[in-house]
XYZ file of N, CA and C in Angstrom:
852
model
N 0.850 -1.190 0.000
C 0.000 0.000 0.000
C 0.884 1.238 0.000
N 0.556 2.158 -0.880
C 1.377 3.364 -1.036
C 0.654 4.555 -0.418
N 1.348 5.221 0.471
C 0.818 6.446 1.065
C 1.639 7.624 0.546
N 0.953 8.656 0.160
C 1.651 9.811 -0.398
C 0.931 11.103 -0.015
N 1.696 12.174 -0.143
C 1.159 13.495 0.165
C 1.974 14.540 -0.602
N 1.330 15.613 -0.957
C 1.996 16.719 -1.655
C 1.919 17.968 -0.783
N 3.060 18.556 -0.523
C 3.128 19.726 0.358
C 3.925 20.838 -0.326
N 3.716 22.027 0.172
C 4.460 23.199 -0.314
C 5.101 23.905 0.864
N 6.232 24.528 0.605
C 6.951 25.275 1.639
C 7.907 26.233 0.954
N 8.506 27.085 1.747
C 9.422 28.077 1.182
C 10.663 27.424 0.579
N 11.129 26.349 1.199
C 12.321 25.650 0.693
C 12.015 24.150 0.538
N 12.938 23.471 -0.138
C 12.792 22.024 -0.347
C 12.893 21.285 0.983
N 13.838 21.667 1.813
C 14.019 20.988 3.099
C 12.800 21.166 3.997
N 12.252 22.355 4.005
C 11.069 22.589 4.818
C 9.880 21.760 4.310
N 9.766 21.594 3.004
C 8.688 20.802 2.431
C 8.831 19.322 2.798
N 10.065 18.818 2.795
C 10.292 17.417 3.177
C 9.954 17.166 4.638
N 10.379 18.049 5.500
C 10.086 17.888 6.919
C 8.589 17.971 7.202
N 7.925 18.845 6.506
C 6.487 18.998 6.665
C 5.745 17.740 6.191
N 6.223 17.130 5.106
C 5.593 15.922 4.573
C 5.769 14.731 5.523
N 6.969 14.597 6.084
C 7.205 13.485 7.027
C 6.356 13.635 8.279
N 6.165 14.865 8.712
C 5.362 15.102 9.905
C 3.899 14.717 9.664
N 3.395 15.020 8.505
C 2.006 14.702 8.210
C 1.805 13.211 7.925
N 2.797 12.568 7.371
C 2.693 11.132 7.100
C 2.973 10.275 8.324
N 3.610 10.864 9.312
C 3.956 10.105 10.518
C 5.103 9.153 10.301
N 6.037 9.500 9.480
C 7.188 8.662 9.197
C 8.456 9.495 9.311
N 9.588 8.894 8.985
C 10.853 9.624 9.071
C 11.460 9.780 7.671
N 12.559 10.499 7.619
C 13.191 10.829 6.347
C 13.765 9.583 5.660
N 14.219 8.592 6.424
C 14.861 7.423 5.842
C 13.867 6.543 5.086
N 12.637 6.441 5.595
C 11.637 5.571 4.976
C 10.842 6.278 3.879
N 11.020 7.566 3.748
C 10.192 8.337 2.821
C 10.969 8.688 1.562
N 10.277 8.592 0.445
C 10.849 9.001 -0.832
C 10.199 10.316 -1.279
N 10.973 11.133 -1.958
C 10.501 12.472 -2.324
C 10.640 12.684 -3.836
N 9.723 13.452 -4.339
C 9.761 13.890 -5.732
C 9.522 15.402 -5.759
N 10.509 16.113 -6.245
C 10.409 17.573 -6.279
C 9.591 17.978 -7.510
N 8.440 18.525 -7.251
C 7.557 18.934 -8.342
C 7.859 20.349 -8.849
N 8.345 21.179 -7.931
C 8.615 22.564 -8.347
C 9.673 23.170 -7.433
N 10.621 23.806 -8.063
C 11.652 24.500 -7.313
C 11.100 25.852 -6.818
N 11.545 26.276 -5.675
C 11.061 27.580 -5.188
C 11.646 28.731 -6.016
N 10.868 29.751 -6.184
C 11.318 30.953 -6.909
C 11.154 32.161 -6.001
N 12.200 32.963 -5.965
C 12.154 34.155 -5.118
C 11.324 35.252 -5.788
N 10.767 36.063 -4.971
C 9.980 37.191 -5.486
C 10.910 38.277 -6.036
N 10.423 38.944 -7.050
C 11.190 40.039 -7.632
C 11.080 41.248 -6.705
N 12.247 41.741 -6.324
C 12.309 42.875 -5.389
C 11.577 42.578 -4.087
N 11.369 41.262 -3.843
C 10.695 40.860 -2.620
C 9.232 41.170 -2.585
N 8.670 41.576 -3.743
C 7.257 41.972 -3.770
C 6.443 41.240 -4.826
N 7.051 40.941 -5.964
C 6.274 40.402 -7.076
C 6.760 38.994 -7.450
N 5.763 38.224 -7.929
C 6.090 36.898 -8.435
C 6.568 35.965 -7.341
N 7.360 35.012 -7.779
C 7.864 34.021 -6.850
C 6.844 32.905 -6.596
N 7.358 31.741 -6.192
C 6.493 30.587 -5.881
C 7.193 29.690 -4.868
N 6.415 29.011 -4.016
C 7.038 28.130 -3.018
C 7.466 26.793 -3.657
N 8.230 26.051 -2.912
C 8.653 24.716 -3.353
C 7.502 23.732 -3.161
N 7.381 22.828 -4.121
C 6.323 21.813 -4.044
C 6.976 20.421 -4.103
N 6.687 19.606 -3.123
C 7.320 18.278 -2.993
C 6.240 17.210 -2.806
N 6.418 16.131 -3.512
C 5.563 14.939 -3.326
C 6.335 13.928 -2.513
N 5.765 13.558 -1.364
C 6.394 12.584 -0.465
C 5.541 11.320 -0.443
N 6.183 10.176 -0.497
C 5.442 8.918 -0.494
C 6.319 7.811 0.099
N 5.663 6.813 0.614
C 6.348 5.619 1.100
C 5.364 4.456 1.066
N 5.902 3.249 0.944
C 5.078 2.047 0.859
C 4.949 1.435 2.248
N 3.739 1.328 2.704
C 3.478 0.743 4.004
C 3.155 -0.735 3.834
N 3.829 -1.585 4.573
C 3.626 -3.031 4.494
C 2.592 -3.458 5.521
N 1.997 -4.635 5.358
C 1.022 -5.116 6.349
C 1.591 -5.216 7.758
N 2.836 -5.648 7.870
C 3.415 -5.792 9.200
C 3.640 -4.434 9.865
N 4.020 -3.432 9.084
C 4.187 -2.092 9.639
C 2.846 -1.524 10.083
N 1.820 -1.782 9.302
C 0.487 -1.325 9.681
C 0.014 -2.010 10.953
N 0.309 -3.301 11.079
C -0.095 -4.043 12.278
C 0.638 -3.521 13.516
N 1.916 -3.279 13.409
C 2.687 -2.774 14.539
C 2.217 -1.380 14.953
N 1.929 -0.527 13.990
C 1.444 0.810 14.316
C 0.101 0.752 15.040
N -0.755 -0.173 14.604
C -2.062 -0.313 15.255
C -1.905 -0.821 16.686
N -1.017 -1.794 16.874
C -0.791 -2.324 18.221
C -0.232 -1.260 19.156
N 0.705 -0.497 18.674
C 1.270 0.567 19.520
C 0.198 1.542 19.966
N -0.725 1.861 19.066
C -1.796 2.795 19.414
C -2.750 2.191 20.441
N -3.106 0.912 20.274
C -4.036 0.254 21.201
C -3.396 0.084 22.577
N -2.162 -0.393 22.620
C -1.494 -0.632 23.892
C -1.241 0.660 24.652
N -1.093 1.748 23.943
C -0.905 3.034 24.620
C -2.136 3.404 25.434
N -3.310 3.127 24.895
C -4.548 3.441 25.610
C -4.875 2.421 26.698
N -4.248 1.251 26.674
C -4.465 0.249 27.725
C -3.664 0.572 28.982
N -2.738 1.518 28.888
C -1.970 1.994 30.037
C -1.277 0.830 30.761
N -0.505 0.065 30.023
C 0.210 -1.085 30.578
C 1.705 -0.837 30.709
N 2.118 0.400 30.580
C 3.535 0.704 30.676
C 4.245 0.451 29.357
N 5.549 0.337 29.442
C 6.353 0.144 28.242
C 6.304 -1.315 27.806
N 5.925 -1.534 26.558
C 5.828 -2.881 26.002
C 6.625 -2.917 24.699
N 7.497 -3.880 24.616
C 8.332 -4.037 23.415
C 7.597 -4.886 22.381
N 7.563 -4.412 21.162
C 6.880 -5.105 20.072
C 7.909 -5.508 19.030
N 8.038 -6.810 18.805
C 8.938 -7.333 17.776
C 8.129 -8.191 16.820
N 8.495 -8.134 15.552
C 7.757 -8.868 14.517
C 8.729 -9.650 13.649
N 8.301 -10.840 13.266
C 9.097 -11.703 12.395
C 8.179 -12.266 11.318
N 8.536 -12.022 10.076
C 7.706 -12.449 8.958
C 7.997 -13.895 8.573
N 6.969 -14.587 8.074
C 7.114 -15.921 7.529
C 6.454 -15.959 6.158
N 6.116 -17.141 5.676
C 5.590 -17.264 4.317
C 4.222 -16.606 4.156
N 3.317 -16.835 5.120
C 1.938 -16.369 4.975
C 1.601 -15.154 5.827
N 2.523 -14.676 6.620
C 2.196 -13.557 7.485
C 3.351 -13.212 8.400
N 3.001 -12.915 9.643
C 4.022 -12.509 10.597
C 3.606 -12.909 12.001
N 4.601 -13.116 12.845
C 4.395 -13.414 14.263
C 4.895 -12.216 15.059
N 4.004 -11.621 15.836
C 4.336 -10.448 16.645
C 4.429 -10.879 18.099
N 5.524 -10.548 18.726
C 5.760 -10.926 20.125
C 5.750 -9.670 20.986
N 5.006 -9.744 22.082
C 4.921 -8.641 23.031
C 5.663 -9.014 24.301
N 6.454 -8.082 24.799
C 7.255 -8.342 25.992
C 7.211 -7.109 26.897
N 6.977 -7.344 28.186
C 6.904 -6.261 29.159
C 6.455 -6.777 30.510
N 6.423 -5.920 31.496
C 6.073 -6.335 32.855
C 4.590 -6.685 32.996
N 3.730 -6.000 32.301
C 2.284 -6.178 32.481
C 1.611 -6.840 31.272
N 2.387 -7.609 30.511
C 1.797 -8.223 29.317
C 0.803 -9.323 29.672
N 0.861 -9.842 30.896
C -0.074 -10.913 31.279
C -1.521 -10.439 31.234
N -1.743 -9.146 31.437
C -3.113 -8.620 31.390
C -3.683 -8.664 29.970
N -2.818 -8.727 28.977
C -3.292 -8.752 27.595
C -3.847 -10.128 27.231
N -3.394 -11.172 27.933
C -3.844 -12.530 27.606
C -5.326 -12.693 27.922
N -5.734 -12.295 29.124
C -7.131 -12.420 29.495
C -7.502 -13.844 29.869
N -8.805 -14.077 30.070
C -9.305 -15.387 30.476
C -9.202 -16.352 29.309
N -8.329 -17.382 29.474
C -8.109 -18.400 28.452
C -7.754 -17.787 27.098
N -7.045 -16.667 27.140
C -6.563 -16.041 25.920
C -7.599 -15.286 25.128
N -8.753 -14.976 25.729
C -9.812 -14.299 24.981
C -9.409 -12.880 24.576
N -8.773 -12.135 25.486
C -8.332 -10.774 25.148
C -7.257 -10.799 24.076
N -6.326 -11.739 24.194
C -5.256 -11.855 23.200
C -5.822 -12.243 21.833
N -6.803 -13.127 21.809
C -7.414 -13.529 20.538
C -8.154 -12.366 19.885
N -8.843 -11.578 20.704
C -9.565 -10.421 20.152
C -8.594 -9.394 19.578
N -7.495 -9.133 20.296
C -6.495 -8.193 19.808
C -5.835 -8.714 18.531
N -5.590 -10.013 18.472
C -5.002 -10.609 17.269
C -5.953 -10.509 16.084
N -7.242 -10.690 16.329
C -8.231 -10.608 15.250
C -8.296 -9.195 14.667
N -8.344 -8.191 15.538
C -8.421 -6.811 15.061
C -7.140 -6.396 14.336
N -6.015 -6.832 14.852
C -4.745 -6.502 14.193
C -4.663 -7.151 12.820
N -5.195 -8.369 12.699
C -5.222 -9.038 11.413
C -6.083 -8.302 10.395
N -7.197 -7.726 10.849
C -8.043 -6.957 9.936
C -7.312 -5.737 9.400
N -6.571 -5.072 10.268
C -5.813 -3.890 9.836
C -4.735 -4.290 8.840
N -4.028 -5.393 9.104
C -2.956 -5.820 8.207
C -3.502 -6.246 6.843
N -4.649 -6.909 6.831
C -5.224 -7.369 5.565
C -5.831 -6.231 4.755
N -6.093 -5.118 5.405
C -6.676 -3.981 4.707
C -5.645 -3.242 3.851
N -4.373 -3.529 4.082
C -3.321 -2.812 3.362
C -3.320 -3.190 1.887
N -3.183 -4.475 1.597
C -3.118 -4.933 0.208
C -4.388 -5.646 -0.234
N -5.389 -5.655 0.605
C -6.641 -6.353 0.299
C -6.397 -7.829 -0.017
N -5.458 -8.425 0.695
C -5.139 -9.838 0.519
C -4.938 -10.467 1.894
N -4.911 -11.807 1.907
C -4.797 -12.504 3.188
C -3.366 -12.391 3.720
N -3.272 -11.914 4.944
C -1.988 -11.795 5.626
C -2.220 -12.203 7.080
N -1.684 -13.368 7.452
C -1.964 -13.927 8.770
C -1.100 -13.251 9.837
N -1.765 -12.796 10.889
C -1.089 -12.177 12.027
C -1.291 -13.053 13.257
N -0.201 -13.386 13.917
C -0.250 -14.149 15.164
C 0.481 -13.363 16.243
N -0.183 -13.146 17.370
C 0.398 -12.405 18.491
C 0.685 -13.386 19.620
N 1.901 -13.361 20.106
C 2.329 -14.291 21.147
C 2.900 -13.516 22.327
N 2.656 -14.051 23.512
C 3.148 -13.434 24.748
C 3.735 -14.536 25.626
N 5.032 -14.486 25.861
C 5.664 -15.435 26.765
C 5.411 -16.891 26.420
N 5.472 -17.252 25.135
C 5.229 -18.624 24.682
C 3.847 -19.140 25.077
N 2.902 -18.228 25.220
C 1.550 -18.659 25.601
C 0.931 -19.536 24.518
N 1.166 -19.236 23.257
C 0.580 -20.009 22.169
C 1.087 -21.446 22.188
N 2.369 -21.650 22.418
C 2.930 -22.996 22.447
C 2.357 -23.801 23.614
N 2.240 -23.164 24.779
C 1.692 -23.860 25.939
C 0.208 -24.204 25.736
N -0.528 -23.268 25.160
C -1.945 -23.515 24.896
C -2.131 -24.639 23.881
N -1.302 -24.662 22.857
C -1.392 -25.709 21.844
C -1.108 -27.083 22.450
N -0.110 -27.173 23.316
C 0.206 -28.448 23.969
C -0.945 -28.903 24.860
N -1.551 -27.970 25.582
C -2.680 -28.314 26.445
C -3.860 -28.832 25.639
N -4.143 -28.210 24.509
C -5.264 -28.644 23.677
C -4.997 -30.008 23.046
N -3.766 -30.284 22.668
C -3.435 -31.592 22.114
C -3.664 -32.697 23.141
N -3.220 -32.469 24.372
C -3.419 -33.466 25.431
C -4.906 -33.651 25.705
N -5.660 -32.556 25.738
C -7.096 -32.639 25.981
C -7.805 -33.419 24.878
N -7.440 -33.162 23.622
C -8.077 -33.860 22.515
C -7.824 -35.358 22.555
N -6.600 -35.778 22.824
C -6.282 -37.199 22.889
C -6.959 -37.862 24.083
N -7.005 -37.175 25.209
C -7.636 -37.734 26.399
C -9.122 -37.983 26.169
N -9.805 -37.028 25.579
C -11.239 -37.191 25.328
C -11.493 -38.204 24.209
N -10.548 -38.359 23.292
C -10.700 -39.360 22.236
C -10.651 -40.771 22.819
N -9.711 -41.034 23.712
C -9.638 -42.340 24.360
C -10.849 -42.572 25.274
N -11.339 -41.518 25.879
C -12.538 -41.646 26.706
C -13.746 -42.038 25.856
N -13.836 -41.478 24.653
C -14.938 -41.831 23.757
C -14.863 -43.295 23.346
N -13.667 -43.819 23.115
C -13.516 -45.228 22.770
C -13.903 -46.139 23.925
N -13.609 -45.701 25.133
C -13.874 -46.526 26.305
C -15.344 -46.525 26.701
N -15.976 -45.365 26.671
C -17.358 -45.237 27.142
C -18.377 -45.277 26.010
N -17.951 -44.977 24.786
C -18.880 -44.930 23.677
C -19.755 -43.696 23.665
N -19.394 -42.689 24.444
C -20.182 -41.465 24.528
C -19.390 -40.292 23.961
N -20.103 -39.250 23.563
C -19.471 -38.060 23.008
C -19.365 -36.963 24.068
N -18.427 -36.054 23.854
C -18.167 -34.955 24.786
C -18.092 -33.654 24.007
N -18.778 -32.625 24.501
C -18.769 -31.302 23.877
C -17.808 -30.388 24.627
N -16.955 -29.715 23.894
C -16.001 -28.794 24.488
C -16.565 -27.379 24.482
N -15.862 -26.490 25.142
C -16.271 -25.094 25.196
C -16.032 -24.421 23.842
N -16.691 -23.327 23.551
C -16.465 -22.639 22.272
C -15.008 -22.216 22.111
N -14.496 -22.384 20.899
C -13.108 -22.051 20.601
C -13.035 -21.347 19.255
N -11.910 -20.677 19.033
C -11.695 -20.039 17.736
C -11.257 -21.102 16.723
N -11.277 -20.770 15.427
C -10.924 -21.775 14.411
C -9.538 -22.379 14.595
N -8.583 -21.585 15.046
C -7.219 -22.090 15.225
C -7.171 -23.183 16.296
N -7.840 -22.969 17.423
C -7.825 -23.957 18.497
C -8.660 -25.179 18.142
N -9.753 -24.976 17.413
C -10.547 -26.130 16.979
C -9.740 -27.024 16.043
N -8.911 -26.403 15.212
C -8.078 -27.174 14.303
C -7.071 -28.030 15.073
N -6.547 -27.524 16.165
C -5.610 -28.298 16.986
C -6.304 -29.518 17.579
N -7.528 -29.349 18.061
C -8.282 -30.462 18.633
C -8.559 -31.526 17.573
N -8.992 -31.110 16.392
C -9.294 -32.063 15.322
C -8.051 -32.865 14.938
N -6.914 -32.201 14.857
C -5.668 -32.887 14.492
C -5.280 -33.917 15.544
N -5.452 -33.589 16.820
C -5.112 -34.522 17.895
C -6.035 -35.730 17.898
N -7.313 -35.539 17.637
C -8.273 -36.647 17.649
C -8.032 -37.575 16.468
N -7.624 -37.052 15.327
C -7.374 -37.879 14.155
C -6.275 -38.903 14.386
N -5.400 -38.654 15.338
C -4.311 -39.582 15.619
C -4.767 -40.782 16.453
N -5.983 -40.755 16.979
C -6.522 -41.854 17.784
C -7.477 -42.654 16.904
N -7.114 -43.885 16.587
C -7.929 -44.720 15.710
C -9.221 -45.111 16.408
N -10.332 -44.871 15.727
C -11.633 -45.209 16.282
C -12.366 -44.034 16.880
N -11.714 -42.867 16.964
C -12.342 -41.659 17.499
C -12.565 -40.655 16.385
N -13.547 -39.793 16.569
C -13.884 -38.801 15.557
C -14.255 -37.492 16.243
N -14.110 -36.378 15.523
C -14.451 -35.058 16.045
C -15.103 -34.238 14.952
N -15.989 -33.364 15.348
C -16.660 -32.468 14.415
C -17.050 -31.200 15.158
N -17.420 -30.159 14.428
C -17.769 -28.869 15.016
C -19.274 -28.651 14.921
N -19.813 -28.038 15.970
C -21.230 -27.699 16.032
C -21.378 -26.268 16.519
N -22.545 -25.690 16.281
C -22.805 -24.326 16.711
C -22.452 -23.310 15.640
N -22.836 -22.083 15.889
C -22.613 -21.002 14.943
C -21.883 -19.845 15.610
N -21.065 -19.163 14.830
C -20.377 -17.935 15.248
C -19.589 -18.137 16.538
N -19.901 -17.373 17.560
C -19.143 -17.415 18.805
C -19.397 -18.681 19.617
N -20.446 -19.429 19.296
C -20.766 -20.660 20.003
C -20.256 -21.904 19.276
N -19.430 -21.717 18.292
C -18.868 -22.844 17.550
C -17.924 -23.626 18.448
N -18.150 -24.921 18.590
C -17.348 -25.739 19.500
C -17.124 -27.113 18.877
N -16.230 -27.882 19.486
C -15.845 -29.206 19.003
C -16.546 -30.275 19.822
N -16.992 -31.322 19.142
C -17.600 -32.490 19.785
C -16.744 -33.702 19.447
N -16.384 -34.481 20.459
C -15.537 -35.667 20.286
C -16.338 -36.899 20.670
N -16.334 -37.901 19.813
C -17.081 -39.122 20.068
C -16.484 -40.288 19.306
N -17.047 -41.487 19.480
C -16.543 -42.650 18.738
C -16.888 -42.562 17.266
N -16.021 -43.118 16.443
C -16.240 -43.130 15.000
C -17.270 -44.204 14.661
N -18.408 -43.861 14.079
C -19.442 -44.869 13.804
C -19.008 -45.900 12.776
N -18.030 -45.598 11.938
C -17.579 -46.537 10.914
C -16.410 -47.399 11.365
N -15.950 -47.185 12.577
C -14.756 -47.905 13.020
C -15.034 -49.398 13.219
N -16.144 -49.778 13.911
C -16.458 -51.180 14.174
C -16.761 -51.930 12.889
N -17.486 -51.304 11.981
C -17.825 -51.928 10.718
C -16.577 -52.209 9.900
N -15.689 -51.273 9.869
C -14.445 -51.475 9.138
C -13.604 -52.562 9.781
N -13.649 -52.627 11.116
C -12.854 -53.622 11.836
C -13.384 -55.028 11.579
N -14.701 -55.217 11.600
C -15.288 -56.536 11.384
C -15.108 -57.006 9.947
N -15.075 -56.068 9.018
C -14.931 -56.446 7.624
C -13.528 -56.969 7.341
N -12.559 -56.451 7.985
C -11.178 -56.861 7.742
C -10.735 -58.005 8.640
N -11.544 -58.346 9.594
C -11.148 -59.390 10.535
C -11.362 -60.769 9.937
N -10.406 -61.690 10.109
C -10.526 -63.029 9.576
C -11.515 -63.843 10.410
N -12.384 -64.636 9.755
C -13.357 -65.436 10.521
C -12.656 -66.513 11.330
N -13.241 -66.798 12.485
C -12.672 -67.812 13.368
C -13.056 -69.205 12.857
N -12.092 -70.104 12.748
C -12.361 -71.459 12.253
C -13.002 -72.298 13.340
N -13.943 -73.200 12.945
C -14.586 -74.089 13.908
C -13.851 -75.423 13.953
N -14.378 -76.354 14.700
C -13.723 -77.640 14.904
C -14.332 -78.743 14.066
N -15.101 -78.397 13.029
C -15.741 -79.401 12.197
C -15.391 -79.162 10.743
N -15.187 -80.248 10.030
C -14.928 -80.172 8.609
C -16.225 -80.017 7.839
N -16.085 -79.826 6.527
C -17.270 -79.659 5.695
C -18.131 -80.919 5.678
N -17.508 -82.096 5.794
C -18.269 -83.344 5.767
C -18.869 -83.702 7.110
N -18.678 -82.842 8.104
C -19.254 -83.089 9.414
C -18.335 -83.798 10.373
N -17.169 -84.244 9.924
C -16.232 -84.931 10.813
C -15.547 -83.922 11.719
N -15.132 -84.391 12.881
C -14.510 -83.533 13.872
C -13.072 -83.241 13.487
N -12.694 -82.004 13.608
C -11.346 -81.566 13.278
C -10.615 -81.225 14.559
N -9.620 -82.027 14.883
C -8.860 -81.769 16.113
C -8.002 -80.522 15.948
N -7.848 -79.820 17.035
C -6.986 -78.635 17.006
C -5.534 -79.042 16.808
N -4.792 -78.272 16.038
C -3.374 -78.620 15.834
C -2.600 -78.536 17.139
N -1.701 -79.461 17.270
C -0.895 -79.471 18.491
C 0.102 -78.323 18.500
N 0.613 -78.054 19.646
C 1.537 -76.939 19.804
C 2.784 -77.174 18.971
N 3.429 -76.060 18.632
C 4.629 -76.139 17.809
C 5.718 -76.913 18.526
N 6.423 -77.715 17.809
C 7.517 -78.486 18.393
C 7.129 -79.900 18.756
N 5.806 -80.188 18.747
C 5.367 -81.538 19.097
C 4.965 -82.267 17.829
N 5.524 -83.432 17.611
C 5.197 -84.252 16.461
C 4.866 -85.667 16.922
N 3.724 -86.121 16.471
C 3.292 -87.469 16.838
C 3.870 -88.473 15.843
N 4.516 -89.510 16.371
C 5.180 -90.486 15.517
C 4.233 -91.626 15.183
N 4.223 -91.990 13.926
C 3.432 -93.120 13.466
C 4.340 -94.352 13.361
N 3.886 -95.473 13.886
C 4.676 -96.711 13.903
C 4.107 -97.691 12.899
N 5.006 -98.362 12.233
C 4.573 -99.376 11.271
C 4.099 -100.626 11.992
N 3.488 -101.550 11.213
C 2.945 -102.758 11.831
C 4.040 -103.635 12.402
N 5.184 -103.686 11.765
C 6.283 -104.532 12.229
C 7.231 -103.817 13.170
N 6.868 -102.627 13.580
C 7.735 -101.841 14.469
C 7.074 -101.756 15.824
N 7.842 -102.016 16.842
C 7.299 -102.005 18.211
C 7.481 -100.643 18.837
N 6.584 -100.320 19.717
C 6.653 -99.040 20.456
C 7.750 -99.143 21.491
N 8.468 -98.094 21.768
C 9.551 -98.171 22.785
C 9.050 -98.607 24.150
N 7.825 -98.285 24.479
C 7.324 -98.648 25.805
C 6.982 -100.132 25.910
N 6.894 -100.847 24.740
C 6.571 -102.283 24.798
C 7.648 -103.081 25.493
N 8.886 -102.615 25.452
C 9.982 -103.339 26.098
C 9.852 -103.333 27.603
N 9.125 -102.360 28.140
C 8.963 -102.299 29.597
C 8.067 -103.406 30.115
N 7.159 -103.881 29.296
C 6.204 -104.901 29.737
C 6.501 -106.283 29.172
N 7.559 -106.387 28.385
C 7.854 -107.681 27.759
C 8.338 -108.712 28.763
N 8.900 -108.328 29.904
C 9.448 -109.268 30.886
C 8.403 -109.776 31.852
N 7.214 -109.216 31.791
C 6.177 -109.644 32.715
C 5.200 -110.553 31.992
N 4.797 -111.617 32.695
C 3.796 -112.523 32.142
C 2.543 -112.441 32.993
N 1.458 -112.259 32.366
C 0.184 -112.142 33.077
C -0.454 -113.523 33.220
N -0.743 -113.903 34.472
C -1.382 -115.190 34.737
C -2.852 -115.120 34.401
N -3.333 -116.205 33.830
C -4.751 -116.259 33.490
C -5.580 -116.435 34.735
N -6.709 -115.813 34.756
C -7.604 -115.885 35.907
C -8.890 -116.563 35.495
N -9.412 -117.338 36.458
C -10.674 -118.032 36.214
C -11.798 -117.052 36.434
N -12.372 -116.584 35.364
C -13.387 -115.557 35.466
C -14.789 -116.130 35.543
N -14.902 -117.517 35.644
C -16.227 -118.142 35.803
C -16.240 -119.047 37.021
N -16.299 -118.510 38.233
C -16.256 -119.314 39.456
C -17.483 -120.219 39.536
N -17.340 -121.237 40.347
C -18.446 -122.196 40.504
C -19.596 -121.631 41.270
N -19.322 -120.707 42.080
C -20.364 -120.102 42.912
C -20.750 -118.777 42.300
N -22.011 -118.592 42.144
C -22.467 -117.316 41.592
C -22.278 -116.208 42.589
N -22.436 -115.025 42.115
C -22.181 -113.858 42.977
C -23.181 -113.780 44.104
N -24.403 -114.100 43.811
C -25.439 -114.049 44.836
C -26.007 -115.446 45.129
N -25.240 -116.489 44.938
C -25.713 -117.867 45.180
C -25.734 -118.234 46.644
N -26.163 -119.418 46.894
C -26.273 -119.911 48.276
C -24.916 -120.390 48.780
N -24.673 -120.092 50.049
C -23.412 -120.492 50.660
C -23.731 -121.446 51.802
N -23.207 -122.685 51.753
C -23.459 -123.691 52.801
C -22.370 -123.558 53.858
N -22.769 -123.452 55.029
C -21.856 -123.350 56.172
C -21.963 -124.617 56.977
N -20.883 -125.331 57.162
C -20.871 -126.560 57.915
C -20.866 -126.261 59.400
N -21.644 -127.022 60.100
C -21.689 -126.883 61.561
C -20.506 -127.624 62.190
N -19.971 -127.021 63.196
C -18.843 -127.686 63.852
C -19.290 -128.958 64.549
N -18.443 -129.980 64.462
C -18.762 -131.242 65.132
C -18.231 -131.240 66.554
N -18.891 -132.024 67.313
C -18.486 -132.136 68.715
C -17.202 -132.948 68.838
């Protein structure tokens, strides 16, 4: 965005100083174009013309954002606050440092988010294009991001365990994106956003397609019966092999009983099991 102004003065130097004062910039950042040289009056009474200078400079989105922040923080009466900015591919990160910067954060970063939103609007108004502004105070953004990641994973595992969904408090798009990313890393959990405008929040619950996908890929359990109805014994444990012996081959345990001879028993006694038993009387 180009800001420019045309001023007149008695001399060129006076015109330049006057232009910088009205633009709110300094001589180093400002470029000048001399439109007309001053002309002295004849005999100090007739003719003559003042010097005319065109002053201009290009204001960048980050410079506009810093100027806006300085103006806002001045009215917040927080003392001296150092503002540093570092540009990246899509925008810039502005860091605030000072004794009373904690008051700028607010409850759960609400004040800081509001200030970041307004500063972003000012920066995007420069070139009428998207320019992302992020304001950080004492690594608050990094700590908040870590907290949201832990919260998202914790609620994702809770959804898998209980099968119930959980609604979080309203968050800005940046924080909702952190929650969604954390939940995606937990297999079987899902997250989505509900609500409108300032009430937009994240809901975490079990993935309805997770069980169906799991059952489809799972191998069926084999039964103990063959197709012809015969019983199928379970395979023995690894390392065990049952040896088959030929008809002319004796089992090793047969040698243990080869030295013993079994006597035949009379299995048909003369007296039945429940027959009559004669008892002889003793003689005198």
